[in-house]
Amino acid sequence: MEHILKRDSRPTVSYSATVSTGTQLFHICCWLYLVAFFILPDGFGFRLGFLFSAKRIMMFICWGAILFSRERLNKFLTEVKKHALVNSFVILFLFVRFYTAVYRTDINTLANDFLDAVLVFYLFLYILKYEITTEQFLKFIRVTLWVLCIEGVFEYVTHVNLFGLINFAGDAWGATNIRGGTNRISGNCHHAIHYGMYVSILFFLSCLNIKKNRLYLFEHPLLFLLATICIFLSGSRAPLGIYMLCCFLICLCSGKDERRKSFLILGTVLSAFTLFVMAVYNTPVGRQIMYMLAAMYDAIFDTEYALLYNPQVLRWSTEYRDALKKVFDLWYFNKLVGRGISYQLSVVIDGYWLQSCDNSYVMTYIQFAYPGLIVLISHFILLCGRAVRGWVQSRQKLFAGLLIIFVCYFINIWYVAFMGTYMYIWMLFALLCIEFQKNREDNGSNDLCKTKL
């Protein structure tokens, strides 16, 4: 009997230790995935048929840990069932990509968005539900922003992109980007425009304070200064314009005290900025700043002041974008089936040879025709509608912050391509769904308590 008890006691202890160790390892993997997703560049990886970036490798590891664990898989399926409307949208999203991929015999058309959108969304849905709290997540966002901003300033001064040093995939990530004699920083992103959009999203998330239910532009003043400098140094007009719009909207949606403080500080900052521009007006930095500000003013009021600072680049860029919008009128683009993501645009309109697509809506139309464009707009409506509903029902500033980010992002992509930024919207989609469902469950519990009373 003593022998049997000793023999039976070992598996129990070993099993508990294994479960505990497995749980800890998975938790560590989730954090490593966040590091890979937010900080490491896509070039940090290798190609074997397709790109195995660090973020994809860590994603595969996390998914393997979920799928091969009965407990995690049950928890995942239980959570997914709560999001029926979202699941329906995801099915529609994948359906358009599936039939386009089959018709065009282009597997990348399906695989790309499946890997970098759908799998990202559902993995973050699990992680933010069971492994990492929203507060921890936003704190990690702030740390990420510190890293990217410090590296960005270093890159501008030295012309050395530190993330380019770990580019093992053999692509152009991390290459120096010069326009008008000025270095445009790109950090861990594909392009300076991508960097400007990414830093904007991270900064506006850093304006949220979950504990105090506060949305405040100067929640972290030094981060505001660094993020603003880095977006200027990216040399990207559209991200800068949307950044300024987003700052204004955050001030409007802040609490009464925060709103008053924000406009007072902004007035002071703008005054100091004006004096700075006057001091450096005849330097490359000063002329780059004036060019970007004038270009934004021209886009709003249909003027041509930016021609004074960079006539050749601006005129070409503006007329190119105007020609790009006429793609919708071309008869040989199928209205129901797009060309897929591997299609290389090559068409002459108004004397311009269009080879790149600096408008995400036009790009979506080319790749997925009108069904893809309808799905993209539906995504925008779903995101904003859910954020508005969550804000109205709970008065939580998190929903207001997400709403502002979504609105500004979908305005931004009218002027630029996605450039790999759409995955961040799917990540925020998961955060929105988790918080929306949590708010719904809390309201249900409150209603139940009232009924019992």
CSV table of C-alpha atoms in Angstrom, one decimal:
chain,number,residue,atom,x,y,z
A,1,MET,CA,0.0,0.0,0.0
A,2,GLU,CA,2.8,2.4,0.9
A,3,HIS,CA,4.4,1.6,-2.5
A,4,ILE,CA,1.2,2.4,-4.3
A,5,LEU,CA,0.7,5.7,-2.5
A,6,LYS,CA,4.3,6.8,-3.3
A,7,ARG,CA,3.9,5.8,-6.9
A,8,ASP,CA,0.5,7.6,-7.3
A,9,SER,CA,1.7,10.8,-5.6
A,10,ARG,CA,4.4,11.5,-8.1
A,11,PRO,CA,2.3,12.1,-11.2
A,12,THR,CA,0.0,14.5,-9.2
A,13,VAL,CA,3.0,16.7,-8.1
A,14,SER,CA,4.6,16.5,-11.6
A,15,TYR,CA,1.3,17.4,-13.3
A,16,SER,CA,0.7,20.4,-11.1
A,17,ALA,CA,4.2,21.6,-11.8
A,18,THR,CA,3.8,21.0,-15.5
A,19,VAL,CA,0.6,23.0,-15.6
A,20,SER,CA,2.1,25.9,-13.6
A,21,THR,CA,5.2,25.9,-15.8
A,22,GLY,CA,3.2,25.7,-19.0
A,23,THR,CA,1.0,28.6,-17.8
A,24,GLN,CA,4.0,30.8,-17.0
A,25,LEU,CA,5.8,30.0,-20.3
A,26,PHE,CA,2.7,30.9,-22.2
A,27,HIS,CA,2.4,34.2,-20.3
A,28,ILE,CA,6.0,34.9,-21.2
A,29,CYS,CA,5.3,34.1,-24.8
A,30,CYS,CA,2.4,36.6,-24.9
A,31,TRP,CA,4.7,39.3,-23.6
A,32,LEU,CA,7.4,38.4,-26.2
A,33,TYR,CA,4.7,38.5,-28.9
A,34,LEU,CA,3.9,42.1,-27.8
A,35,VAL,CA,7.6,43.0,-28.0
A,36,ALA,CA,7.8,41.5,-31.5
A,37,PHE,CA,4.5,43.0,-32.6
A,38,PHE,CA,5.1,46.6,-31.4
A,39,ILE,CA,8.9,47.0,-31.4
A,40,LEU,CA,10.8,44.6,-33.7
A,41,PRO,CA,10.8,45.5,-37.4
A,42,ASP,CA,9.4,43.1,-40.0
A,43,GLY,CA,12.9,42.8,-41.4
A,44,PHE,CA,13.9,40.9,-38.2
A,45,GLY,CA,13.2,37.5,-39.5
A,46,PHE,CA,13.8,35.3,-42.6
A,47,ARG,CA,12.1,34.2,-45.7
A,48,LEU,CA,11.1,30.6,-46.4
A,49,GLY,CA,8.4,30.7,-49.0
A,50,PHE,CA,7.0,33.8,-47.3
A,51,LEU,CA,8.2,36.2,-44.6
A,52,PHE,CA,8.7,34.7,-41.2
A,53,SER,CA,9.1,37.9,-39.2
A,54,ALA,CA,9.6,37.9,-35.4
A,55,LYS,CA,6.0,38.9,-34.9
A,56,ARG,CA,4.7,36.1,-37.1
A,57,ILE,CA,7.0,33.5,-35.4
A,58,MET,CA,5.8,34.5,-31.9
A,59,MET,CA,2.2,34.6,-33.2
A,60,PHE,CA,2.5,31.0,-34.4
A,61,ILE,CA,4.0,29.9,-31.1
A,62,CYS,CA,1.2,31.5,-29.1
A,63,TRP,CA,-1.4,30.0,-31.4
A,64,GLY,CA,0.2,26.6,-31.0
A,65,ALA,CA,0.0,27.0,-27.2
A,66,ILE,CA,-3.7,27.8,-27.5
A,67,LEU,CA,-4.7,25.1,-30.0
A,68,PHE,CA,-2.8,22.3,-28.2
A,69,SER,CA,-4.1,23.1,-24.8
A,70,ARG,CA,-7.7,22.0,-24.1
A,71,GLU,CA,-8.1,24.5,-21.4
A,72,ARG,CA,-6.9,27.5,-23.4
A,73,LEU,CA,-8.8,26.3,-26.5
A,74,ASN,CA,-12.1,26.1,-24.5
A,75,LYS,CA,-11.5,29.5,-23.1
A,76,PHE,CA,-10.8,30.9,-26.5
A,77,LEU,CA,-13.9,29.3,-28.1
A,78,THR,CA,-16.1,30.5,-25.2
A,79,GLU,CA,-14.9,34.1,-25.7
A,80,VAL,CA,-15.2,34.0,-29.5
A,81,LYS,CA,-18.9,32.9,-29.2
A,82,LYS,CA,-19.7,36.2,-27.4
A,83,HIS,CA,-18.8,38.2,-30.5
A,84,ALA,CA,-21.3,37.0,-33.1
A,85,LEU,CA,-21.6,40.3,-35.1
A,86,VAL,CA,-17.8,40.6,-35.2
A,87,ASN,CA,-17.4,37.0,-36.3
A,88,SER,CA,-19.9,37.6,-39.1
A,89,PHE,CA,-17.8,40.5,-40.3
A,90,VAL,CA,-14.6,38.5,-40.2
A,91,ILE,CA,-16.3,35.8,-42.3
A,92,LEU,CA,-17.3,38.4,-44.9
A,93,PHE,CA,-13.8,39.9,-44.8
A,94,LEU,CA,-12.2,36.5,-45.5
A,95,PHE,CA,-14.8,35.5,-48.1
A,96,VAL,CA,-13.9,38.5,-50.3
A,97,ARG,CA,-10.3,37.6,-50.1
A,98,PHE,CA,-10.9,33.9,-50.6
A,99,TYR,CA,-12.8,34.2,-53.9
A,100,THR,CA,-10.4,36.9,-55.2
A,101,ALA,CA,-7.5,34.6,-54.4
A,102,VAL,CA,-9.1,31.7,-56.2
A,103,TYR,CA,-10.1,33.7,-59.2
A,104,ARG,CA,-6.7,35.3,-59.5
A,105,THR,CA,-4.8,32.2,-58.4
A,106,ASP,CA,-3.0,34.3,-55.8
A,107,ILE,CA,-2.6,32.6,-52.4
A,108,ASN,CA,-1.1,35.8,-50.9
A,109,THR,CA,-4.3,37.6,-51.4
A,110,LEU,CA,-5.9,35.4,-48.7
A,111,ALA,CA,-2.8,34.5,-46.7
A,112,ASN,CA,-1.6,38.1,-46.1
A,113,ASP,CA,-4.8,39.4,-44.4
A,114,PHE,CA,-5.4,36.1,-42.7
A,115,LEU,CA,-2.0,36.2,-41.0
A,116,ASP,CA,-1.7,40.0,-40.4
A,117,ALA,CA,-5.3,40.8,-39.7
A,118,VAL,CA,-7.6,38.0,-38.6
A,119,LEU,CA,-5.1,35.9,-36.6
A,120,VAL,CA,-3.8,39.1,-35.0
A,121,PHE,CA,-7.3,40.1,-34.0
A,122,TYR,CA,-8.2,36.8,-32.4
A,123,LEU,CA,-4.9,36.4,-30.7
A,124,PHE,CA,-5.2,39.8,-29.1
A,125,LEU,CA,-8.7,39.0,-28.2
A,126,TYR,CA,-7.5,36.0,-26.1
A,127,ILE,CA,-4.4,37.8,-24.7
A,128,LEU,CA,-6.3,40.9,-23.6
A,129,LYS,CA,-9.0,38.8,-22.1
A,130,TYR,CA,-7.0,36.2,-20.2
A,131,GLU,CA,-3.3,37.1,-20.0
A,132,ILE,CA,-2.7,40.9,-19.9
A,133,THR,CA,-5.0,43.6,-18.5
A,134,THR,CA,-5.8,46.7,-20.4
A,135,GLU,CA,-3.9,48.8,-17.9
A,136,GLN,CA,-0.8,46.7,-18.4
A,137,PHE,CA,-1.3,46.8,-22.1
A,138,LEU,CA,-1.4,50.6,-22.2
A,139,LYS,CA,1.6,50.8,-20.0
A,140,PHE,CA,3.5,48.6,-22.4
A,141,ILE,CA,2.4,51.0,-25.2
A,142,ARG,CA,4.0,53.9,-23.4
A,143,VAL,CA,7.3,52.0,-23.0
A,144,THR,CA,7.2,51.2,-26.7
A,145,LEU,CA,6.6,54.8,-27.6
A,146,TRP,CA,9.6,55.9,-25.5
A,147,VAL,CA,11.8,53.4,-27.3
A,148,LEU,CA,10.6,54.5,-30.8
A,149,CYS,CA,10.9,58.2,-30.1
A,150,ILE,CA,14.4,58.0,-28.6
A,151,GLU,CA,15.5,55.9,-31.5
A,152,GLY,CA,13.9,58.3,-34.0
A,153,VAL,CA,15.7,61.3,-32.6
A,154,PHE,CA,19.0,59.3,-32.7
A,155,GLU,CA,18.2,58.3,-36.3
A,156,TYR,CA,17.6,61.9,-37.4
A,157,VAL,CA,20.8,63.1,-35.9
A,158,THR,CA,23.1,60.3,-37.0
A,159,HIS,CA,21.4,59.1,-40.1
A,160,VAL,CA,21.7,55.6,-38.7
A,161,ASN,CA,18.6,53.5,-38.2
A,162,LEU,CA,19.3,51.1,-35.4
A,163,PHE,CA,16.4,48.9,-36.5
A,164,GLY,CA,18.1,48.6,-39.9
A,165,LEU,CA,21.0,46.8,-38.2
A,166,ILE,CA,18.7,43.9,-37.4
A,167,ASN,CA,17.2,43.6,-40.9
A,168,PHE,CA,18.0,40.1,-41.9
A,169,ALA,CA,15.1,39.6,-44.4
A,170,GLY,CA,17.0,41.2,-47.2
A,171,ASP,CA,14.5,44.0,-47.9
A,172,ALA,CA,14.8,47.8,-47.8
A,173,TRP,CA,13.5,48.2,-44.2
A,174,GLY,CA,15.5,50.6,-42.2
A,175,ALA,CA,17.0,52.3,-45.3
A,176,THR,CA,17.8,56.0,-45.1
A,177,ASN,CA,15.0,58.2,-46.6
A,178,ILE,CA,16.0,61.6,-47.8
A,179,ARG,CA,13.6,64.1,-49.3
A,180,GLY,CA,14.4,67.8,-50.0
A,181,GLY,CA,17.8,67.3,-48.4
A,182,THR,CA,16.2,66.3,-45.1
A,183,ASN,CA,16.5,62.9,-43.4
A,184,ARG,CA,13.0,61.3,-42.9
A,185,ILE,CA,13.1,58.9,-40.0
A,186,SER,CA,11.3,55.6,-40.3
A,187,GLY,CA,12.3,53.7,-37.1
A,188,ASN,CA,11.0,50.1,-37.1
A,189,CYS,CA,8.6,50.8,-39.9
A,190,HIS,CA,8.6,50.2,-43.7
A,191,HIS,CA,8.5,53.9,-44.6
A,192,ALA,CA,8.6,57.3,-43.0
A,193,ILE,CA,4.8,57.7,-43.6
A,194,HIS,CA,4.2,54.3,-41.8
A,195,TYR,CA,6.3,55.6,-38.9
A,196,GLY,CA,4.3,58.8,-38.6
A,197,MET,CA,1.0,56.9,-38.6
A,198,TYR,CA,2.3,54.3,-36.1
A,199,VAL,CA,3.7,56.9,-33.6
A,200,SER,CA,0.5,58.8,-33.8
A,201,ILE,CA,-1.6,55.7,-32.8
A,202,LEU,CA,0.7,54.8,-30.0
A,203,PHE,CA,0.8,58.4,-28.6
A,204,PHE,CA,-3.0,58.8,-28.5
A,205,LEU,CA,-3.2,55.5,-26.7
A,206,SER,CA,-0.8,56.9,-24.2
A,207,CYS,CA,-3.2,59.7,-23.5
A,208,LEU,CA,-5.6,57.3,-21.8
A,209,ASN,CA,-5.6,56.8,-18.0
A,210,ILE,CA,-7.8,53.8,-17.2
A,211,LYS,CA,-7.7,54.2,-13.4
A,212,LYS,CA,-8.9,57.8,-13.5
A,213,ASN,CA,-11.1,57.3,-16.6
A,214,ARG,CA,-9.3,60.2,-18.2
A,215,LEU,CA,-8.4,61.2,-21.7
A,216,TYR,CA,-5.8,63.9,-21.5
A,217,LEU,CA,-3.4,65.1,-24.3
A,218,PHE,CA,-0.7,66.0,-21.8
A,219,GLU,CA,-1.0,62.9,-19.6
A,220,HIS,CA,2.7,62.4,-20.3
A,221,PRO,CA,4.1,65.8,-21.4
A,222,LEU,CA,7.5,64.6,-22.4
A,223,LEU,CA,6.1,61.9,-24.6
A,224,PHE,CA,3.9,64.5,-26.2
A,225,LEU,CA,7.0,66.6,-27.0
A,226,LEU,CA,9.0,63.6,-28.3
A,227,ALA,CA,6.1,62.2,-30.4
A,228,THR,CA,5.4,65.5,-32.0
A,229,ILE,CA,9.1,66.0,-32.8
A,230,CYS,CA,9.3,62.5,-34.3
A,231,ILE,CA,6.2,63.0,-36.5
A,232,PHE,CA,7.7,66.2,-37.8
A,233,LEU,CA,11.0,64.5,-38.5
A,234,SER,CA,9.2,61.8,-40.4
A,235,GLY,CA,8.5,64.5,-43.0
A,236,SER,CA,5.1,63.1,-43.7
A,237,ARG,CA,2.4,65.7,-44.4
A,238,ALA,CA,-0.7,63.5,-44.1
A,239,PRO,CA,0.2,61.9,-40.8
A,240,LEU,CA,1.2,65.3,-39.4
A,241,GLY,CA,-2.1,66.8,-40.4
A,242,ILE,CA,-4.1,64.0,-39.0
A,243,TYR,CA,-2.0,64.1,-35.8
A,244,MET,CA,-2.9,67.8,-35.3
A,245,LEU,CA,-6.6,67.0,-35.9
A,246,CYS,CA,-6.4,64.1,-33.4
A,247,CYS,CA,-4.8,66.4,-30.8
A,248,PHE,CA,-7.7,68.9,-31.2
A,249,LEU,CA,-10.3,66.1,-31.0
A,250,ILE,CA,-8.7,64.7,-27.8
A,251,CYS,CA,-8.8,68.1,-26.2
A,252,LEU,CA,-12.5,68.4,-27.1
A,253,CYS,CA,-13.3,65.0,-25.6
A,254,SER,CA,-11.4,65.5,-22.4
A,255,GLY,CA,-13.0,66.4,-19.1
A,256,LYS,CA,-13.8,70.0,-18.4
A,257,ASP,CA,-10.6,70.7,-16.3
A,258,GLU,CA,-8.4,68.8,-18.7
A,259,ARG,CA,-9.9,70.6,-21.7
A,260,ARG,CA,-9.1,74.0,-20.2
A,261,LYS,CA,-5.6,73.0,-19.3
A,262,SER,CA,-5.0,71.4,-22.8
A,263,PHE,CA,-6.0,74.5,-24.8
A,264,LEU,CA,-3.9,76.7,-22.5
A,265,ILE,CA,-0.8,74.5,-22.9
A,266,LEU,CA,-1.4,74.2,-26.6
A,267,GLY,CA,-1.5,77.9,-26.9
A,268,THR,CA,1.8,78.2,-25.1
A,269,VAL,CA,3.3,75.4,-27.2
A,270,LEU,CA,2.2,77.0,-30.5
A,271,SER,CA,3.7,80.3,-29.4
A,272,ALA,CA,7.0,78.7,-28.6
A,273,PHE,CA,6.9,76.7,-31.8
A,274,THR,CA,6.3,79.9,-33.9
A,275,LEU,CA,9.4,81.5,-32.3
A,276,PHE,CA,11.4,78.3,-33.0
A,277,VAL,CA,10.4,78.3,-36.7
A,278,MET,CA,11.3,82.0,-37.0
A,279,ALA,CA,14.7,81.2,-35.5
A,280,VAL,CA,15.5,78.3,-37.8
A,281,TYR,CA,13.6,79.5,-40.9
A,282,ASN,CA,16.7,79.6,-43.2
A,283,THR,CA,17.9,76.1,-42.2
A,284,PRO,CA,16.8,72.8,-43.8
A,285,VAL,CA,14.8,71.9,-40.7
A,286,GLY,CA,12.9,75.2,-40.8
A,287,ARG,CA,12.2,75.0,-44.6
A,288,GLN,CA,11.0,71.4,-44.1
A,289,ILE,CA,8.6,72.4,-41.3
A,290,MET,CA,7.3,75.3,-43.4
A,291,TYR,CA,6.8,73.0,-46.4
A,292,MET,CA,4.8,70.5,-44.4
A,293,LEU,CA,2.6,73.2,-42.8
A,294,ALA,CA,2.0,75.0,-46.1
A,295,ALA,CA,1.2,71.6,-47.8
A,296,MET,CA,-1.4,70.9,-45.2
A,297,TYR,CA,-2.9,74.4,-45.6
A,298,ASP,CA,-3.0,73.9,-49.4
A,299,ALA,CA,-4.8,70.6,-49.0
A,300,ILE,CA,-7.6,72.3,-46.9
A,301,PHE,CA,-8.0,75.6,-48.7
A,302,ASP,CA,-6.9,74.7,-52.2
A,303,THR,CA,-3.9,77.1,-52.3
A,304,GLU,CA,-0.3,76.6,-53.5
A,305,TYR,CA,1.9,78.1,-50.8
A,306,ALA,CA,3.9,74.9,-50.5
A,307,LEU,CA,5.3,75.4,-54.0
A,308,LEU,CA,7.5,78.1,-52.5
A,309,TYR,CA,9.4,75.5,-50.5
A,310,ASN,CA,9.4,72.3,-52.6
A,311,PRO,CA,7.7,72.9,-55.9
A,312,GLN,CA,8.8,69.8,-57.9
A,313,VAL,CA,7.9,67.2,-55.2
A,314,LEU,CA,4.7,68.8,-54.2
A,315,ARG,CA,3.3,69.4,-57.7
A,316,TRP,CA,4.1,65.8,-58.7
A,317,SER,CA,2.6,64.4,-55.5
A,318,THR,CA,-0.6,66.4,-55.7
A,319,GLU,CA,-1.3,65.8,-59.4
A,320,TYR,CA,-0.3,62.1,-59.0
A,321,ARG,CA,-3.0,61.7,-56.3
A,322,ASP,CA,-5.6,63.4,-58.4
A,323,ALA,CA,-4.9,61.1,-61.3
A,324,LEU,CA,-5.0,58.1,-59.0
A,325,LYS,CA,-8.7,58.8,-58.1
A,326,LYS,CA,-9.6,58.3,-61.8
A,327,VAL,CA,-8.9,54.6,-61.5
A,328,PHE,CA,-12.5,54.1,-60.6
A,329,ASP,CA,-13.5,55.2,-64.2
A,330,LEU,CA,-11.2,52.7,-66.0
A,331,TRP,CA,-13.3,50.1,-67.8
A,332,TYR,CA,-10.8,47.2,-67.6
A,333,PHE,CA,-10.9,46.9,-63.8
A,334,ASN,CA,-13.5,44.3,-62.9
A,335,LYS,CA,-16.1,45.9,-60.5
A,336,LEU,CA,-16.8,42.6,-58.7
A,337,VAL,CA,-13.5,40.8,-58.6
A,338,GLY,CA,-10.2,42.6,-57.8
A,339,ARG,CA,-6.7,42.0,-59.1
A,340,GLY,CA,-5.4,40.6,-55.8
A,341,ILE,CA,-2.6,42.0,-53.6
A,342,SER,CA,0.2,40.7,-55.9
A,343,TYR,CA,-1.0,42.9,-58.8
A,344,GLN,CA,1.4,45.6,-59.8
A,345,LEU,CA,-0.4,48.8,-60.8
A,346,SER,CA,0.9,50.1,-64.1
A,347,VAL,CA,-1.4,52.5,-66.0
A,348,VAL,CA,-1.1,56.0,-67.5
A,349,ILE,CA,-3.7,58.6,-66.5
A,350,ASP,CA,-3.4,62.3,-67.3
A,351,GLY,CA,0.2,61.8,-68.4
A,352,TYR,CA,1.3,60.1,-65.2
A,353,TRP,CA,2.5,56.5,-65.1
A,354,LEU,CA,0.8,55.2,-62.0
A,355,GLN,CA,2.9,52.5,-60.4
A,356,SER,CA,2.2,53.1,-56.7
A,357,CYS,CA,-1.1,53.7,-54.9
A,358,ASP,CA,-1.1,56.5,-52.3
A,359,ASN,CA,-4.7,56.1,-51.5
A,360,SER,CA,-5.9,53.0,-49.5
A,361,TYR,CA,-9.4,53.2,-50.8
A,362,VAL,CA,-8.3,53.2,-54.4
A,363,MET,CA,-5.8,50.4,-53.5
A,364,THR,CA,-8.6,48.3,-52.0
A,365,TYR,CA,-10.8,48.8,-55.1
A,366,ILE,CA,-7.9,47.7,-57.3
A,367,GLN,CA,-7.2,44.6,-55.2
A,368,PHE,CA,-10.7,43.6,-54.2
A,369,ALA,CA,-13.1,45.6,-56.4
A,370,TYR,CA,-16.3,47.1,-54.9
A,371,PRO,CA,-17.0,44.2,-52.5
A,372,GLY,CA,-13.6,44.8,-50.8
A,373,LEU,CA,-14.3,48.5,-50.6
A,374,ILE,CA,-17.7,47.9,-49.1
A,375,VAL,CA,-16.1,45.6,-46.5
A,376,LEU,CA,-13.5,48.2,-45.6
A,377,ILE,CA,-16.1,50.9,-45.1
A,378,SER,CA,-18.2,48.4,-43.1
A,379,HIS,CA,-15.2,47.8,-40.9
A,380,PHE,CA,-15.0,51.6,-40.3
A,381,ILE,CA,-18.7,51.8,-39.4
A,382,LEU,CA,-18.5,48.8,-37.1
A,383,LEU,CA,-15.5,50.2,-35.3
A,384,CYS,CA,-16.9,53.6,-34.9
A,385,GLY,CA,-20.4,52.4,-34.1
A,386,ARG,CA,-19.2,50.1,-31.3
A,387,ALA,CA,-16.9,52.8,-29.9
A,388,VAL,CA,-19.8,55.3,-29.8
A,389,ARG,CA,-22.1,52.9,-28.2
A,390,GLY,CA,-19.6,51.9,-25.6
A,391,TRP,CA,-18.9,55.6,-24.8
A,392,VAL,CA,-22.6,56.5,-24.5
A,393,GLN,CA,-23.4,53.5,-22.3
A,394,SER,CA,-20.4,53.6,-20.0
A,395,ARG,CA,-19.0,57.1,-20.3
A,396,GLN,CA,-15.5,55.5,-20.3
A,397,LYS,CA,-12.9,57.7,-22.0
A,398,LEU,CA,-11.2,54.6,-23.5
A,399,PHE,CA,-14.1,54.3,-26.0
A,400,ALA,CA,-13.7,58.1,-26.9
A,401,GLY,CA,-10.0,57.7,-27.4
A,402,LEU,CA,-10.5,54.6,-29.7
A,403,LEU,CA,-13.2,56.5,-31.6
A,404,ILE,CA,-10.9,59.4,-32.3
A,405,ILE,CA,-8.1,57.0,-33.5
A,406,PHE,CA,-10.4,55.2,-35.8
A,407,VAL,CA,-11.9,58.3,-37.4
A,408,CYS,CA,-8.5,59.9,-37.9
A,409,TYR,CA,-7.0,56.7,-39.3
A,410,PHE,CA,-9.7,56.2,-41.9
A,411,ILE,CA,-9.2,59.9,-42.9
A,412,ASN,CA,-5.5,59.4,-43.1
A,413,ILE,CA,-5.6,56.4,-45.5
A,414,TRP,CA,-7.4,58.6,-48.0
A,415,TYR,CA,-4.0,60.2,-48.6
A,416,VAL,CA,-1.6,57.3,-48.0
A,417,ALA,CA,-1.4,53.5,-48.5
A,418,PHE,CA,-2.0,51.1,-45.6
A,419,MET,CA,1.8,50.4,-45.5
A,420,GLY,CA,1.3,47.7,-42.9
A,421,THR,CA,-0.6,49.8,-40.5
A,422,TYR,CA,-4.0,48.0,-40.9
A,423,MET,CA,-2.9,45.3,-38.4
A,424,TYR,CA,-2.8,47.9,-35.7
A,425,ILE,CA,-6.4,48.7,-36.3
A,426,TRP,CA,-7.2,45.0,-36.0
A,427,MET,CA,-5.3,45.0,-32.7
A,428,LEU,CA,-7.3,47.9,-31.5
A,429,PHE,CA,-10.5,46.2,-32.8
A,430,ALA,CA,-9.7,43.4,-30.3
A,431,LEU,CA,-9.2,45.8,-27.5
A,432,LEU,CA,-12.5,47.5,-28.4
A,433,CYS,CA,-14.4,44.2,-28.4
A,434,ILE,CA,-12.9,43.1,-25.1
A,435,GLU,CA,-13.8,46.4,-23.4
A,436,PHE,CA,-17.3,46.5,-25.1
A,437,GLN,CA,-18.1,43.0,-23.9
A,438,LYS,CA,-16.8,43.7,-20.4
A,439,ASN,CA,-19.0,46.8,-20.2
A,440,ARG,CA,-22.0,44.8,-21.5
A,441,GLU,CA,-21.4,42.1,-18.9
A,442,ASP,CA,-21.1,44.7,-16.1
A,443,ASN,CA,-24.3,46.3,-17.1
A,444,GLY,CA,-26.0,42.9,-17.2
A,445,SER,CA,-24.8,42.2,-13.7
A,446,ASN,CA,-26.0,45.6,-12.5
A,447,ASP,CA,-29.4,45.0,-14.1
A,448,LEU,CA,-29.6,41.6,-12.4
A,449,CYS,CA,-28.8,43.1,-9.0
A,450,LYS,CA,-31.5,45.7,-9.4
A,451,THR,CA,-34.0,43.1,-10.4
A,452,LYS,CA,-33.2,41.0,-7.3
A,453,LEU,CA,-33.4,44.1,-5.1
